Short mmCIF file of C-alpha atoms in Angstrom, two decimals:
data_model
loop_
_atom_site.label_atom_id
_atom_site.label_comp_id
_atom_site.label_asym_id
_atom_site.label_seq_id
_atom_site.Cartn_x
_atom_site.Cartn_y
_atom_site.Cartn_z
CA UNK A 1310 -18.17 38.99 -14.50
CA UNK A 1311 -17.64 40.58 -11.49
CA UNK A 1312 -19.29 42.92 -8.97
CA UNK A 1313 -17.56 45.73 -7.17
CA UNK A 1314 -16.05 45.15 -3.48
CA UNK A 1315 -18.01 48.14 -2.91
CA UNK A 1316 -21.36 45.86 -2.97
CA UNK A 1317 -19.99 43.16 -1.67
CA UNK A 1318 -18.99 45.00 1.66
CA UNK A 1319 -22.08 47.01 1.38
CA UNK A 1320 -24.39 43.77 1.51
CA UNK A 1321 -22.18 42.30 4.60
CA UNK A 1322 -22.60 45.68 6.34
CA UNK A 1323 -26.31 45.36 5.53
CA UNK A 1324 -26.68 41.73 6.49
CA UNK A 1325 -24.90 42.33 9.93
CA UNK A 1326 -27.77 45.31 10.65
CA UNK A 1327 -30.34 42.84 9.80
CA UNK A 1328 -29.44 39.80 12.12
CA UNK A 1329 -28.85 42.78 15.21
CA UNK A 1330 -32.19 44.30 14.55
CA UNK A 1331 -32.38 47.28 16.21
CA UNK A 1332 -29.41 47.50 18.03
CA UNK A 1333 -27.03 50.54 16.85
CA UNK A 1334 -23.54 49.26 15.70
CA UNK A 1335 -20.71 51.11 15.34
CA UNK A 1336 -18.12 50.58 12.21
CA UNK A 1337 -15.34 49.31 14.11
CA UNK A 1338 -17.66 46.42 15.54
CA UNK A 1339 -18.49 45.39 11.82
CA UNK A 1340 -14.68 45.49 10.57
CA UNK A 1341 -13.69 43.51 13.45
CA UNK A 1342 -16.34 41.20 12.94
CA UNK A 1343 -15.40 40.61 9.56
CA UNK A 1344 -12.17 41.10 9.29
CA UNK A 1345 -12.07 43.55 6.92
CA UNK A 1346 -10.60 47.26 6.47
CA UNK A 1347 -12.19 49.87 8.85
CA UNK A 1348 -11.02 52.50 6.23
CA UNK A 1349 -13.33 50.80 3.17
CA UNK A 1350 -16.54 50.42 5.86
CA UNK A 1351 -16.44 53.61 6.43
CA UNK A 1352 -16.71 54.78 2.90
CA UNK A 1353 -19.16 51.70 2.01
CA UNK A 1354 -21.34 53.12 5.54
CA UNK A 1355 -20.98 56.89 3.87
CA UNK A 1356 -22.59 55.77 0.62
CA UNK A 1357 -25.26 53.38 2.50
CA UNK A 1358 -26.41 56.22 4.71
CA UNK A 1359 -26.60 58.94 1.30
CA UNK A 1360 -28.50 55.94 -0.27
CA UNK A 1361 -30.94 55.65 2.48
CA UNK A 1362 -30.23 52.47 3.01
CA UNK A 1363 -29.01 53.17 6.72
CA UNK A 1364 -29.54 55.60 9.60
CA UNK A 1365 -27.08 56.95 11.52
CA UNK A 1366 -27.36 58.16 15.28
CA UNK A 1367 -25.08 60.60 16.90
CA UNK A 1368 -23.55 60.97 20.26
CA UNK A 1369 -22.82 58.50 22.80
CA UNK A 1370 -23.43 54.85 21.51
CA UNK A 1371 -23.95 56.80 18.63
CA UNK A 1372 -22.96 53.91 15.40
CA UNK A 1373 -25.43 52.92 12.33
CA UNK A 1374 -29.18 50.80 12.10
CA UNK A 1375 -30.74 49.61 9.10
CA UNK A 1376 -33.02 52.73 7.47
CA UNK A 1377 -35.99 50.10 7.84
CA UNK A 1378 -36.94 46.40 8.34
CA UNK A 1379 -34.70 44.06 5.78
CA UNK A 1380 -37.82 42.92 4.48
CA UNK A 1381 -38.32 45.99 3.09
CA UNK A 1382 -34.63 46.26 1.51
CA UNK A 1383 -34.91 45.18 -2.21
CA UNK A 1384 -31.83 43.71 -3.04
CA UNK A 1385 -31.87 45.13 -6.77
CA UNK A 1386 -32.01 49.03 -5.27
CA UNK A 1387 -29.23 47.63 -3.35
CA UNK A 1388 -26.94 46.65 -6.30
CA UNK A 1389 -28.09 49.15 -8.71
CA UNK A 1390 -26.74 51.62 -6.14
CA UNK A 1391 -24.19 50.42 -4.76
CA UNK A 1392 -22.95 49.16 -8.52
CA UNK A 1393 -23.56 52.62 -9.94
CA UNK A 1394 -24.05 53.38 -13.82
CA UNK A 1395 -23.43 49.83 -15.71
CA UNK A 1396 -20.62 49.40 -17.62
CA UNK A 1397 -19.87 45.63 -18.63
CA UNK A 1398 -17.97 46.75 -21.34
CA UNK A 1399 -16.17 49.61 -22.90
CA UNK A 1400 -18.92 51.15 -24.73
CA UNK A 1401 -21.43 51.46 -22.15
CA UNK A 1402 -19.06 53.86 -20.60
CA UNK A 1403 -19.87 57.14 -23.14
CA UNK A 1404 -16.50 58.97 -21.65
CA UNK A 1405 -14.15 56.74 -22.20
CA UNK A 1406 -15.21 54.36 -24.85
CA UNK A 1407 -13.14 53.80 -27.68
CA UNK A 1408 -14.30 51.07 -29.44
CA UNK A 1409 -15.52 52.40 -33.06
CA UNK A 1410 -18.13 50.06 -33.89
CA UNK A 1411 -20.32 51.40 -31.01
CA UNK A 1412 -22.99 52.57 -33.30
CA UNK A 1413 -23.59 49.74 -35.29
CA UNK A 1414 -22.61 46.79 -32.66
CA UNK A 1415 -25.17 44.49 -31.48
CA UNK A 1416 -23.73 44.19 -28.39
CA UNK A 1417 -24.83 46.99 -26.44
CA UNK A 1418 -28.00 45.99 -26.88
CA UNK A 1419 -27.80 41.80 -25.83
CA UNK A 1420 -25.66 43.05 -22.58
CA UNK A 1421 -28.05 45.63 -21.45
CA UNK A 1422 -31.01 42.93 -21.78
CA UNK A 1423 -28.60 40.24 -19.97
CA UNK A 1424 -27.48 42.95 -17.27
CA UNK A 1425 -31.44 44.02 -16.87
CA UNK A 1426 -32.38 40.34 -16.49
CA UNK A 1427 -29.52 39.80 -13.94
CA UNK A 1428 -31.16 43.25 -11.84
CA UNK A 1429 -34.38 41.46 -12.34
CA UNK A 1430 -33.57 38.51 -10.81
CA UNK A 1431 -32.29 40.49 -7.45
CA UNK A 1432 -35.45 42.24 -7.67
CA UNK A 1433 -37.43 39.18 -6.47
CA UNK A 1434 -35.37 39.06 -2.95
CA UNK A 1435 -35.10 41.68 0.39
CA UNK A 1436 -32.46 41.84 2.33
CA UNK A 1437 -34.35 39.26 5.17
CA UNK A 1438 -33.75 36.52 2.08
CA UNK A 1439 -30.26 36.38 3.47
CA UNK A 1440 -30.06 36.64 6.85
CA UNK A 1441 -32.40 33.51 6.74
CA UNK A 1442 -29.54 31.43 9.11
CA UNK A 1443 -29.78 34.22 11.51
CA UNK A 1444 -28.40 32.13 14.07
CA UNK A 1445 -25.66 30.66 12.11
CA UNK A 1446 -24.22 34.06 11.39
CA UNK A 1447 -24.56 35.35 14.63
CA UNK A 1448 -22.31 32.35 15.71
CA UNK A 1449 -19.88 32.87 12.67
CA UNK A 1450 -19.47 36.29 13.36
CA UNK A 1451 -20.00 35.69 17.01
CA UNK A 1452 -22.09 38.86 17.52
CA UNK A 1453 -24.01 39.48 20.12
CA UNK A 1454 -28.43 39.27 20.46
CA UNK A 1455 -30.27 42.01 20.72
CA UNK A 1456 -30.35 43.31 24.11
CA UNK A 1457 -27.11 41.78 25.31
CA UNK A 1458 -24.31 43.76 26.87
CA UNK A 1459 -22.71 46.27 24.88
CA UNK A 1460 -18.81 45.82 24.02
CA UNK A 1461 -17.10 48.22 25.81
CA UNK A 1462 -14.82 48.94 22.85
CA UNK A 1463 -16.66 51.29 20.97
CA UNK A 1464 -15.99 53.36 17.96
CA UNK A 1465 -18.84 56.21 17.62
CA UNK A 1466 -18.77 57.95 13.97
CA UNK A 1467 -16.38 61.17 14.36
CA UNK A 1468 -17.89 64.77 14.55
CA UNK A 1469 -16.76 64.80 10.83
CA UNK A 1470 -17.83 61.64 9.91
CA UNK A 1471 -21.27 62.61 11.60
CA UNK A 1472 -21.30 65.99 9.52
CA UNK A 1473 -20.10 63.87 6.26
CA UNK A 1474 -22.97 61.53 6.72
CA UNK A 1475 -25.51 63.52 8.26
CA UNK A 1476 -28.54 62.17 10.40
CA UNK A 1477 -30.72 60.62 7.77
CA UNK A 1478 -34.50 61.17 8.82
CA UNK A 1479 -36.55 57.55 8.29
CA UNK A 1480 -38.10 60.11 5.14
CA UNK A 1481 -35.04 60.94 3.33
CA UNK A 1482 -33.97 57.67 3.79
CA UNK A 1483 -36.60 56.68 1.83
CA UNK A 1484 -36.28 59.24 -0.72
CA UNK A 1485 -32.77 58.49 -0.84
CA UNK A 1486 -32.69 55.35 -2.70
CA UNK A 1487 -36.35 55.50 -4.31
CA UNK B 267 -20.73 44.78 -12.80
CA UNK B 268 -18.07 44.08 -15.19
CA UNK B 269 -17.27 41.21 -17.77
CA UNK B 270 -13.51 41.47 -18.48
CA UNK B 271 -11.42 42.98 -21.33
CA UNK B 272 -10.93 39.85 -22.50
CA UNK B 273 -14.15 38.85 -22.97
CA UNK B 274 -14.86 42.64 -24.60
CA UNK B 275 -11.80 41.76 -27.37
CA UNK B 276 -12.48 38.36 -27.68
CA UNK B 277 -16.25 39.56 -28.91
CA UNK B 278 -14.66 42.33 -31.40
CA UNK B 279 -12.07 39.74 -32.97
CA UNK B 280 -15.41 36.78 -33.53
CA UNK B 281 -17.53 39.64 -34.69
CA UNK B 282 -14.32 41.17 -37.42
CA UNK B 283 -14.23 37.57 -38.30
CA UNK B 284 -17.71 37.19 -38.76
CA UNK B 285 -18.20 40.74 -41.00
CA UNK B 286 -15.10 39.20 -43.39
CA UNK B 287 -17.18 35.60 -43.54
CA UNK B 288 -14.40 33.34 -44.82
CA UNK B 289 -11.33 35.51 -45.57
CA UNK B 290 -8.11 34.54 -43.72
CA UNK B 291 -7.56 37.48 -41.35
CA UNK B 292 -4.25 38.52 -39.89
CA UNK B 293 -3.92 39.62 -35.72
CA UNK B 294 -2.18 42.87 -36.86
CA UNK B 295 -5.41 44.12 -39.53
CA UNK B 296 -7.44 43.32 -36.51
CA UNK B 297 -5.55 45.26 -33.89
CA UNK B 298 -5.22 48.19 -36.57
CA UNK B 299 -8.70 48.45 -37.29
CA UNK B 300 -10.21 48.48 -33.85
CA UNK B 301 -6.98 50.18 -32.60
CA UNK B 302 -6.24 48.23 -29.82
CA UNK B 303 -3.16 46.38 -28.90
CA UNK B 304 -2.02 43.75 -31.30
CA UNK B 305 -0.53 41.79 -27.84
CA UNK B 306 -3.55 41.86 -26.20
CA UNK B 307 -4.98 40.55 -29.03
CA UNK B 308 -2.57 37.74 -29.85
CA UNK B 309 -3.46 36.20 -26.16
CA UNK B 310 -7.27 37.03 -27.14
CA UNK B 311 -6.43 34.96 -30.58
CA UNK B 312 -4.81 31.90 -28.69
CA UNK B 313 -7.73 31.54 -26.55
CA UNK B 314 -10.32 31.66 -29.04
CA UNK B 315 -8.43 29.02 -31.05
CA UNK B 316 -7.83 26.90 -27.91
CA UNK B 317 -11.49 27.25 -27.40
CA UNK B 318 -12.36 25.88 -30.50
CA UNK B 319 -14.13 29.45 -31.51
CA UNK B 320 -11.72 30.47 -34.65
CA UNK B 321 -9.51 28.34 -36.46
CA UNK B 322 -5.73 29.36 -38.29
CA UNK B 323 -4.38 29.04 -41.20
CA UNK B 324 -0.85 28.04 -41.51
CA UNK B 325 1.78 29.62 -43.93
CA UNK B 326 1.60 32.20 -46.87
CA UNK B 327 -1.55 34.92 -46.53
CA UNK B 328 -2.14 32.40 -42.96
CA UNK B 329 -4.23 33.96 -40.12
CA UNK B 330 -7.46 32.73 -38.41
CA UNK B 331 -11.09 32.45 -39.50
CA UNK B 332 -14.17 31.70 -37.66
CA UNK B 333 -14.12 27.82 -36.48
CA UNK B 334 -18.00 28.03 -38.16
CA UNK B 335 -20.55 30.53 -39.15
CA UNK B 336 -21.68 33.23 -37.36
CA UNK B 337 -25.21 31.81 -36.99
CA UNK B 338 -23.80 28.66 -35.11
CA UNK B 339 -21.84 30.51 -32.42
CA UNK B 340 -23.74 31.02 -29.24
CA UNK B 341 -22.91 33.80 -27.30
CA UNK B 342 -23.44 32.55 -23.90
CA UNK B 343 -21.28 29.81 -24.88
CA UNK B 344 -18.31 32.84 -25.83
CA UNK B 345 -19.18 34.48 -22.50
CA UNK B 346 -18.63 31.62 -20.70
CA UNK B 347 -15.69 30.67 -21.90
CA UNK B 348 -13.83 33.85 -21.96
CA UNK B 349 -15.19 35.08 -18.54
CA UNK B 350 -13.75 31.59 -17.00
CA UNK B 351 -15.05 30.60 -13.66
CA UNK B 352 -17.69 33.15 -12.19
CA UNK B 353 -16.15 34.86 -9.40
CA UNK B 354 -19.35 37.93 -8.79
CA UNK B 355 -18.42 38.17 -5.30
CA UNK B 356 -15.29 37.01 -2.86
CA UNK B 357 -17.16 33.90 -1.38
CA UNK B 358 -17.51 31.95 -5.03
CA UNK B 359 -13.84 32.27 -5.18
CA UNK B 360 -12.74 29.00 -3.29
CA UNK B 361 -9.38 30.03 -2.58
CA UNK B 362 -8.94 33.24 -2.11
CA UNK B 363 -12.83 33.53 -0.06
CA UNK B 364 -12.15 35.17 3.11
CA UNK B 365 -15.47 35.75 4.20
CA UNK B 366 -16.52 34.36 7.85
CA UNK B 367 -20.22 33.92 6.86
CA UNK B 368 -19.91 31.89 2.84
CA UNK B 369 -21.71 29.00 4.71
CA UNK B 370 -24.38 30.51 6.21
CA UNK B 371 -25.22 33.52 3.88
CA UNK B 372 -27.93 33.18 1.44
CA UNK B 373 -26.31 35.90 -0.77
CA UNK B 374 -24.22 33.35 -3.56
CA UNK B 375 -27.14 31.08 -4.25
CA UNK B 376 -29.35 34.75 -5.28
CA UNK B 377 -26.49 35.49 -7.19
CA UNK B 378 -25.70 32.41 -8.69
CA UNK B 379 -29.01 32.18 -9.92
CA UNK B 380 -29.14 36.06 -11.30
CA UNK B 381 -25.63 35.07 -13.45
CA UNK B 382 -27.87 32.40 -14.57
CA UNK B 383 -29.93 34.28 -16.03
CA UNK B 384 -27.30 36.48 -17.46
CA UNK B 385 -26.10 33.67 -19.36
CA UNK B 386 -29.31 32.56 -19.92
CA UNK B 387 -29.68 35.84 -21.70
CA UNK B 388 -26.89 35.58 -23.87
CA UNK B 389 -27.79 32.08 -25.01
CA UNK B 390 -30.80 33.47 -27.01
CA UNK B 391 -28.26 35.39 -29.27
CA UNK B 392 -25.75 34.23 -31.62
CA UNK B 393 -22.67 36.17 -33.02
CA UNK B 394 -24.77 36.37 -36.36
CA UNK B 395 -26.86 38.60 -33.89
CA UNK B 396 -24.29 41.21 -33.22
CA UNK B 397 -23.18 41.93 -36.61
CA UNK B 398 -26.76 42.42 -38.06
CA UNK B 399 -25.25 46.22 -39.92
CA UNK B 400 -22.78 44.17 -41.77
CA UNK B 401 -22.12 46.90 -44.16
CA UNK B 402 -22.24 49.72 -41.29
CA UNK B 403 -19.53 47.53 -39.13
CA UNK B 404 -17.40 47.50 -42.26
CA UNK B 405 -17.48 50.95 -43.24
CA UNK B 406 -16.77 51.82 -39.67
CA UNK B 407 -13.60 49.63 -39.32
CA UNK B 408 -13.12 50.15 -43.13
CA UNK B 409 -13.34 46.55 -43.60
CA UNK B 410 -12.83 44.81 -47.07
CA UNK B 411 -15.65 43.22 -48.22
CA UNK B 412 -14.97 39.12 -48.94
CA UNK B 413 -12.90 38.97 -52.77
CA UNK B 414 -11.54 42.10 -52.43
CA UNK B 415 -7.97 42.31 -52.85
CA UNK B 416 -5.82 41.68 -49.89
CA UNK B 417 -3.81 44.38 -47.83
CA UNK B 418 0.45 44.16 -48.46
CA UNK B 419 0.70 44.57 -45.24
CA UNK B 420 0.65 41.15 -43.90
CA UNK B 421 1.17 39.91 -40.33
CA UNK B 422 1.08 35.81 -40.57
CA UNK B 423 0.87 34.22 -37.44
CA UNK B 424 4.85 33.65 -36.41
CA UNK B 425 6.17 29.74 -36.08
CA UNK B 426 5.67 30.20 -32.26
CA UNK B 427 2.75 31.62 -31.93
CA UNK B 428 1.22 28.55 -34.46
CA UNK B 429 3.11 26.22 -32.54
CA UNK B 430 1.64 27.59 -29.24
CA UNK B 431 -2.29 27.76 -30.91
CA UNK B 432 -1.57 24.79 -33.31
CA UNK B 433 -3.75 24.11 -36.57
CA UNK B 434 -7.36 23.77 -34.83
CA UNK B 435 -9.18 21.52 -37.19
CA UNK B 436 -13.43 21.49 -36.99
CA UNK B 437 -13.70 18.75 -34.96
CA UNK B 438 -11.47 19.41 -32.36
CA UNK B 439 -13.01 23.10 -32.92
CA UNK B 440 -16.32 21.55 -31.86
CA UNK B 441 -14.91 19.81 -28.92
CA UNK B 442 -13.03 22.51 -27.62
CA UNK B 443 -16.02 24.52 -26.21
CA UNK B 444 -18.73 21.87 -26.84
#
């Protein structure tokens, strides 16, 4: 059982917001940090910012902020999103299932209660649930505490990238993901 | 979120099994009827016997059976068994984790504990469960019903591949996965 990379990224970008607060961080600062692809942030930051889930500021020190406070970030509209339409096995996936007992299986039915009991559980905690050791991952991913100096090395969103993501208002963010 | 092919197949062969009650099945009549690659299903067939979920017949009209009845199989115990180690995200896979924050981030323990309740799920239901439309599962894999007359065409388990899943008697069966 396994969860895309696409949430797994998407709850480290999520979880480095949370322990900068406020601060507006650029992509390159979080793939550096992490040591992970700039070129899969990006599309993980895309898909956060249609969700809602982050804000995105233009111009110079332009970069990304959490939508709102990560107490408010359910972590089940996190992974439902970011995890898309379920399919833990062939037949939940109408297009391309193949499997010719679909109609009369029981399994569809067990899996989807499993799956919504798994959602359910993630339901109980917000994004703050894991930042918990903010300290400790501030030191592991040696960032920096709100209102320290900025790293000069800066990677603002390009013009394209801006007009791909668009400015999400605070109000469509929260229609975004609702 | 995704549970593996295996796990998918290894669910269609126990629930075949469990629609033909005691008939000796062959690997090919399975992989015909579902239409799915009689290889895959060989290595499906090898763990299920290793596993202590089926058991095989050796010789003339051989082939595998379920290990015991349908109402004694537990799926969770299938599940985990066939899914192997939970890997949901990078940092619960000891040796290939490269994330910098495993030890400080509270994400694994919330998702450990929502795969627990997965499995927790699946431990309410049997494979008797699944296969509740006996008759409808048979008349959509065209299924003989238990007594009727055997197909000619006959795929017996080859000297190697018994060799390789050996004759699993019950009570090894019931160790293997106990």
């Amino acid at each position: 059982m396994q969860l895309t990379y696409h949430t797994d990224y998407s709850l480290r970008v999520l979880m480095y917001l949370a322990i900068q607060r406020e601060r507006v961080v650029n992509i390159s600062e979080i793939a550096e940090r992490y040591r992970i692809s700039r070129n899969h942030l990006v599309k993980v930051v895309h898909a956060l910012a249609r969700g809602g889930f982050i804000k995105t500021r233009r111009g110079k020190g332009g970069g990304i902020v959490l939508a709102r406070a990560a107490e408010e970030v359910n972590l089940g509209d996190v992974v439902r999103y970011t995890e898309g339409p379920l399919k833990p096995v062939e037949c939940f996936d109408i297009e391309r299932n193949r499997c010719l007992i679909a109609n009369v299986c029981g399994l569809a039915r067990v899996i989807a209660q499993a799956c919504g009991n798994f959602f359910a559980t993630l339901d109980g905690y917000t994004l703050a649930d894991l930042v918990g050791h903010r300290e400790g991952l501030r030191r592991a991913l040696r960032a920096r505490p709100p209102g320290s100096k900025r790293v000069e090395q800066t990677c603002r969103l390009s013009p394209r990238s801006e007009r791909r993501l668009g400015a999400i208002a605070p109000d469509n963010a929260q229609r975004g993901h609702g």
